[in-house]
Coordinates of C-alpha atoms and ligand atoms in Angstrom, one line a residue:
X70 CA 113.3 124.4 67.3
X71 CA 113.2 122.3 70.5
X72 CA 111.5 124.9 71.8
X73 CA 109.0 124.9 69.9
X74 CA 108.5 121.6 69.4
X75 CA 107.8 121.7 73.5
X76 CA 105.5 124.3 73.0
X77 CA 103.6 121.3 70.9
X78 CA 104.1 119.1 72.9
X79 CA 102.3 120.7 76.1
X80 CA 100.0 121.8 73.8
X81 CA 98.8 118.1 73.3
X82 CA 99.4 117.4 76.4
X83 CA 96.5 119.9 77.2
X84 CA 94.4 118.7 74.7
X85 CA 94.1 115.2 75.9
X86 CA 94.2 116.3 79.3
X87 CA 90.7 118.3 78.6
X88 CA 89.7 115.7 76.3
X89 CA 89.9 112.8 79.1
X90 CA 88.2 115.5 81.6
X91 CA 85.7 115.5 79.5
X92 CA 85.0 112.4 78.9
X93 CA 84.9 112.0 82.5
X94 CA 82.3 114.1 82.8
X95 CA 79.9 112.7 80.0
X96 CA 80.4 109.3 81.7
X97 CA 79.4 110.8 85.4
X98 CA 76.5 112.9 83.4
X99 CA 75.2 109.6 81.6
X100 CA 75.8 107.2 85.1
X101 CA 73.9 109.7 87.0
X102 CA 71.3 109.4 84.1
X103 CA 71.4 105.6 84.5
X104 CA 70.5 105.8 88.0
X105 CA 68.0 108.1 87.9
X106 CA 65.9 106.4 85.0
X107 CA 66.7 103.0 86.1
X108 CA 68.0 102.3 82.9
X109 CA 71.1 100.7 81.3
X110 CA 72.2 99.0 84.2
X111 CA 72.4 95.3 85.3
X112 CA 73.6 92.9 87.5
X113 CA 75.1 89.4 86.1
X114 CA 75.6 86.6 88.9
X115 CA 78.5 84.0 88.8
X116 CA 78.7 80.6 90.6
X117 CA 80.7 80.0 93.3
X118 CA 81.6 76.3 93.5
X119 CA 82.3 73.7 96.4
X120 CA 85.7 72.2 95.0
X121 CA 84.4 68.6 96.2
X122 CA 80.7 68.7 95.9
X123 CA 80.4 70.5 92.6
X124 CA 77.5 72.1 94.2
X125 CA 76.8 75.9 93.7
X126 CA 77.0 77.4 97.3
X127 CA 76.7 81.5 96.2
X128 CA 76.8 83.0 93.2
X129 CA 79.3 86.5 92.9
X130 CA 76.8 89.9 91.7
X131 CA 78.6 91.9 89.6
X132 CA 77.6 95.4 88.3
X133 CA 77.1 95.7 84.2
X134 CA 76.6 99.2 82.8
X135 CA 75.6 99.4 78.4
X136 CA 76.0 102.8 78.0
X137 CA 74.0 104.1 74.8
X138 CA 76.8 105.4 72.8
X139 CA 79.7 103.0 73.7
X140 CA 77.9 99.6 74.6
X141 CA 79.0 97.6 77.9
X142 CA 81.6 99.6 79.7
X143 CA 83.3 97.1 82.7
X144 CA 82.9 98.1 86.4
X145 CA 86.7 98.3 86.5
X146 CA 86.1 101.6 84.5
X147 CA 82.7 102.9 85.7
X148 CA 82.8 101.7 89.8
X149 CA 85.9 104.2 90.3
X150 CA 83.8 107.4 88.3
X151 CA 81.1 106.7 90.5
X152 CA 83.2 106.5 93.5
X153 CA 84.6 109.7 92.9
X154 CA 81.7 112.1 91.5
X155 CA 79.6 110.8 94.9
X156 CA 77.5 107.7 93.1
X157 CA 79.0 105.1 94.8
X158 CA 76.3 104.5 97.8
X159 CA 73.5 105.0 94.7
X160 CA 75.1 102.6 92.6
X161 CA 76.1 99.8 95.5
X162 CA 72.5 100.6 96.8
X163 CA 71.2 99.6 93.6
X164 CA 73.2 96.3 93.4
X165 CA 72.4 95.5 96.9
X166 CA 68.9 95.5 96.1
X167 CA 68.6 93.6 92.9
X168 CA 70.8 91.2 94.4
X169 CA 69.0 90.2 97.4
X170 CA 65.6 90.1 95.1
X171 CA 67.2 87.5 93.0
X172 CA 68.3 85.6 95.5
X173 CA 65.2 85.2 97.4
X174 CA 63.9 83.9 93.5
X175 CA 66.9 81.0 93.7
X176 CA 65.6 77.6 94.6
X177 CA 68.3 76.2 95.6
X178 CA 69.4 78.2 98.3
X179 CA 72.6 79.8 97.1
X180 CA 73.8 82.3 98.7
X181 CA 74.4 85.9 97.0
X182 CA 77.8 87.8 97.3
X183 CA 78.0 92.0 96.7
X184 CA 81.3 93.3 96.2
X185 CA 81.5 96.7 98.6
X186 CA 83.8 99.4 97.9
X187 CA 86.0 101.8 99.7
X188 CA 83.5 104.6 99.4
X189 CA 80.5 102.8 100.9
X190 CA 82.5 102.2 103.8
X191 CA 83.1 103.8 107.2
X192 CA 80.3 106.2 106.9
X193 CA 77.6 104.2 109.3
X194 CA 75.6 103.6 105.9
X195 CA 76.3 100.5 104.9
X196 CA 74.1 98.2 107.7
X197 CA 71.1 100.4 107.3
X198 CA 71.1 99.7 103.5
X199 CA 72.2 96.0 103.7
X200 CA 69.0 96.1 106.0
X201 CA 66.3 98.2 103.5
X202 CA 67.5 95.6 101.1
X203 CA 67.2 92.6 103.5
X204 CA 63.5 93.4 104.9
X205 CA 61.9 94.4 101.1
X206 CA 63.8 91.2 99.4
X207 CA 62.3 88.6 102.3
X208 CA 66.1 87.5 102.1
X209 CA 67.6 86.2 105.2
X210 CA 70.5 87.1 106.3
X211 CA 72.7 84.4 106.4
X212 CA 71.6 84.1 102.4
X213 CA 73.9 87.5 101.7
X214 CA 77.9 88.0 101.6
X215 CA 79.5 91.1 101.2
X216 CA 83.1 91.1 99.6
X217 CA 85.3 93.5 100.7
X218 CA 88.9 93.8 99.6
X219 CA 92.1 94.8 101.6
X220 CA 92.4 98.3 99.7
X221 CA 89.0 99.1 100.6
X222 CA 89.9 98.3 104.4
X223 CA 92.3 101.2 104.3
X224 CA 90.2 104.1 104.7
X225 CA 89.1 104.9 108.3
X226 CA 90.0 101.3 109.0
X227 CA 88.7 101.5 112.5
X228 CA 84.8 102.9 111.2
X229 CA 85.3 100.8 107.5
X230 CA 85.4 97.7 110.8
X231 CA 82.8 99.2 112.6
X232 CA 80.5 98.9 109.5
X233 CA 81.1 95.0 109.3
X234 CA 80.8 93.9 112.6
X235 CA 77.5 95.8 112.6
X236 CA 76.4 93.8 109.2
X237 CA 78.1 90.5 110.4
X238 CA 76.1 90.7 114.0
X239 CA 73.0 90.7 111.5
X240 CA 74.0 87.6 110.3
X241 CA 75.4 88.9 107.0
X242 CA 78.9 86.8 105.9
X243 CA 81.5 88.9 105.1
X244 CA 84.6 88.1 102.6
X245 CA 88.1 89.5 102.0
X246 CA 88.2 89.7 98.3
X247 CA 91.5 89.6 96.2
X248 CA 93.7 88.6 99.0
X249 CA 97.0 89.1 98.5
X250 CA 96.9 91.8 96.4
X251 CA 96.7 94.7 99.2
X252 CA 98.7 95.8 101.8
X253 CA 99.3 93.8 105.1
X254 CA 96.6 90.8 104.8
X255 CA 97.4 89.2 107.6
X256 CA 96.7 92.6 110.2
X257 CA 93.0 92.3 108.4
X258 CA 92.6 89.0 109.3
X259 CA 93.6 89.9 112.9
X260 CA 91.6 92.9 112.5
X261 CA 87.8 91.2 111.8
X262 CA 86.5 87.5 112.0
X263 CA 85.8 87.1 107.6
X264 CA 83.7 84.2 107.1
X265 CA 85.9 83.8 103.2
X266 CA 88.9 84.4 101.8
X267 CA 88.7 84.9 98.2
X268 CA 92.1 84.1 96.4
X269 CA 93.4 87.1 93.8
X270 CA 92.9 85.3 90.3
X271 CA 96.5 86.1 89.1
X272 CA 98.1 83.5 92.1
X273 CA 95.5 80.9 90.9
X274 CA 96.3 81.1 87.4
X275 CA 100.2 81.4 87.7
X276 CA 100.3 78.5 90.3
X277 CA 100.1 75.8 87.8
X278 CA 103.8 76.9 85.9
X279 CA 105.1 79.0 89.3
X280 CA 106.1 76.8 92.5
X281 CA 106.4 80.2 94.6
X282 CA 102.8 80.9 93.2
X283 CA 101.4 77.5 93.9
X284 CA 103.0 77.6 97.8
X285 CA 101.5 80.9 98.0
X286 CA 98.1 79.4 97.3
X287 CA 98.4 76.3 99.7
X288 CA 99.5 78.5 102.4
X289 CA 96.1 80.8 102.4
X290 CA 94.6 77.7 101.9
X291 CA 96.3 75.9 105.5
X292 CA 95.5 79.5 106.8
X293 CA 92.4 79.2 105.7
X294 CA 91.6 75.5 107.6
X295 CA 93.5 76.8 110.3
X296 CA 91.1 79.5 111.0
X297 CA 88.0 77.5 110.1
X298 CA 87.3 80.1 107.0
X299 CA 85.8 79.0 103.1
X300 CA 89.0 80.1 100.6
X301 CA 87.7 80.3 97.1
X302 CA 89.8 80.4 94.3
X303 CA 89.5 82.9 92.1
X304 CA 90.0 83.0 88.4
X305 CA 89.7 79.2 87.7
X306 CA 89.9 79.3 83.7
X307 CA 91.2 75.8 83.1
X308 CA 90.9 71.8 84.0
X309 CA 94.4 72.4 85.2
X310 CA 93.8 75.7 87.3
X311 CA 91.1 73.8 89.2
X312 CA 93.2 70.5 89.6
X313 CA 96.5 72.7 91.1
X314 CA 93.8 74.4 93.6
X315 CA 92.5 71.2 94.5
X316 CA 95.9 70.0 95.2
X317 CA 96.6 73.0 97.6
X318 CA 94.0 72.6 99.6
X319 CA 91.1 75.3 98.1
X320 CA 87.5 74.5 99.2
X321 CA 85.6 76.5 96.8
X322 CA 86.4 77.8 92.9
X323 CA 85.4 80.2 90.7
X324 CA 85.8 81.0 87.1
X325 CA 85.2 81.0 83.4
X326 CA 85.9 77.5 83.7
X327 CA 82.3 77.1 85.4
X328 CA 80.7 79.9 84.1
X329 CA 81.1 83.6 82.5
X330 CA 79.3 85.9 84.9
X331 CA 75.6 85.9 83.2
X332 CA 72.4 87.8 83.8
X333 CA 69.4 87.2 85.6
X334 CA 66.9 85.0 83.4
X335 CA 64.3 87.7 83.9
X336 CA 67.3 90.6 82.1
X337 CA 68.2 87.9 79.5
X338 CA 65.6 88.9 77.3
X339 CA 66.4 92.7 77.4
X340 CA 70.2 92.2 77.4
X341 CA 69.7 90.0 74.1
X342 CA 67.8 92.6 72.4
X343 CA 70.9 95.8 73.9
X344 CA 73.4 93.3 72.0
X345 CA 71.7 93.2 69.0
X346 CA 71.6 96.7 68.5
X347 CA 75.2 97.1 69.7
X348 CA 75.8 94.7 66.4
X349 CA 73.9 96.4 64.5
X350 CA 75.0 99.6 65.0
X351 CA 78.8 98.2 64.7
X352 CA 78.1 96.6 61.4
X353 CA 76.4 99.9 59.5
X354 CA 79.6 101.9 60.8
X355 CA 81.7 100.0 59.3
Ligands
C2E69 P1 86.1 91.1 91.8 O1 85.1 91.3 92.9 O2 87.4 90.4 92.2 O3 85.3 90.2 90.8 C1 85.9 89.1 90.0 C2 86.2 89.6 88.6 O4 86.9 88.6 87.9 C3 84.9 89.9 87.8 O5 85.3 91.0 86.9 C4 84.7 88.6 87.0 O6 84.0 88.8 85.8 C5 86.2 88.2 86.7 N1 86.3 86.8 86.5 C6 85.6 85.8 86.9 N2 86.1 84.6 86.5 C7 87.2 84.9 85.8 C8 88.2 84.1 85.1 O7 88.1 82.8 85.1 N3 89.2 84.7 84.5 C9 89.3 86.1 84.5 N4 90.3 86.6 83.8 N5 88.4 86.9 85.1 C10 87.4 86.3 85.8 P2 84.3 92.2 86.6 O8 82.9 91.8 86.6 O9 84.8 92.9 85.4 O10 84.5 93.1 87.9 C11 85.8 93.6 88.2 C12 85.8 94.2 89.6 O11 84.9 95.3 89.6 C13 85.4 93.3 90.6 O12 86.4 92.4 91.0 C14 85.0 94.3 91.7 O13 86.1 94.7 92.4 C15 84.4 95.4 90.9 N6 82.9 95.3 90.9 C16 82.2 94.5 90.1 N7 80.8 94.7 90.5 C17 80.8 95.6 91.5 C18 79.8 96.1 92.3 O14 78.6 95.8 92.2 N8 80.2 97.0 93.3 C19 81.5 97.3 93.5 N9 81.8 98.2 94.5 N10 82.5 96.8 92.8 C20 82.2 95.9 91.8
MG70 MG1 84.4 90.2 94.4
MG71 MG1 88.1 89.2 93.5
MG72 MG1 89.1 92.1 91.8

């Protein structure tokens, strides 16, 4: 009867309900375990590029996890677990840090950007540990960026400022990630001097078929020249992403197109060892 056949239906509805609770829980358990044992996790570092000089000018950290069982998991999935289980300042702490290391290792002077979330924000927390990381790395401040977007500027706005000004009157840069993705960009922009705006990928890639895309892009970029702030292009997989860019007026690029996101030369060795495993593993299971 239909009645039954609701009965079933919640009935699996519960099921996966307690299943994705507890997978939830085994991938806060094994994160926690991560951090604790200093183990499993990584940062890999992409260029950032100056449109006309070709030169690398930073280079974006972003967090890697393998996980033992299930092999690299993306920070898109693991960065929101650890935001909500009360990782999130352990986690950024221990990007901040292996960042700012491997940046005073770079020769050429790059600088080093560290996405920030929501949850490291507006607490008072976040200059004292761009600090620890700063004095014990040797880096100087002006070497370090730290990307926030505009959905992460929504909580306690006023304290989530506070936090910036206090890292930006160290000489930190700070960026506006994603923009144009969030809610009311141009208030932020009002709200707190960035040094960068960082394009959303998804305008950049649809500008070179969408004329409403592509005039989207030119006007951050006039905003951009306007307000004397770098706009970086985010997302550049093609000759003709970066040539559509260009055209608008972008003054830095990113993307696949210059590089995949890689790991530090002293991980590489490690990494390459965690990926032959994963194929090994793979291949018996077959
Ligand atoms: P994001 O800060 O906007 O970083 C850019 C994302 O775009 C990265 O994804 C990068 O690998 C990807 N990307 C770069 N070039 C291209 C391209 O040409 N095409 C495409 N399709 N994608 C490209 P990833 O590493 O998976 O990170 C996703 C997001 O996770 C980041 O977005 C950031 O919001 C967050 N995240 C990454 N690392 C950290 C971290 O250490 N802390 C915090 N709080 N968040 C992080
Ligand atoms: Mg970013
Ligand atoms: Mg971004
Ligand atoms: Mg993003």
């Amino acid at each position: 009867s239909a009645k039954a056949a609701g009965k079933g239906t919640l009935r699996l509805f519960q099921h996966d309900m307690e299943c994705r609770i507890h997978e939830r829980v085994r991938l806060e358990a094994k994160l926690r375990g991560a951090l604790d044992g200093n183990d499993g996790l990584f940062v890999f570092y992409q260029p950032i590029v100056d449109i006309h000089t070709g030169k690398t000018t930073a280079r974006e950290a972003l967090v890697r996890w393998h996980h033992p069982q299930r092999g690299w998991i993306s920070p898109g999935e693991f960065v929101p677990v650890a935001e909500q289980c009360g990782l999130i300042d352990r986690l950024g702490g221990f990007v901040l840090q292996s960042a700012c290391r491997e940046a005073a290792t770079w020769r050429d002077g790059a600088r080093v950007a560290v996405n920030v979330s929501a949850g490291q924000l507006g607490k008072g927390t976040l200059a004292p540990a761009v600090l620890a990381a700063l004095v014990e790395s040797g880096l100087e401040p002006g070497r370090l960026e730290i990307e926030v977007t505009e959905t992460a500027l929504l909580t306690e706005e006023a304290d989530a400022i506070g936090d910036l000004r206090r890292i930006r009157d160290m000489g930190v840069r700070v960026a506006l990630d994603d923009f144009g993705t969030g809610y009311s960009s141009l208030a932020h922009l009002r709200a707190f001097p960035f040094d960068k705006i960082k394009i959303d990928g998804s305008f950049v890639r649809d500008a070179v078929d969408r004329p409403d895309c592509a005039a989207v892009v030119r006007a951050i970029a006039e905003l951009g020249k306007r307000l004397g702030v770098t706009t970086v292009a985010e997302g550049v997989e093609t000759q003709a992403h970066l040539d559509r860019v260009r055209e608008e007026g972008c003054s830095e690029v990113q993307g696949y197109f210059f590089s995949r996101p890689m790991p530090s030369e002293r991980d590489a060795p490690l990494i390459e060892r965690l990926n032959a495993a994963l194929r090994d593993e793979r291949a018996s299971s077959r």
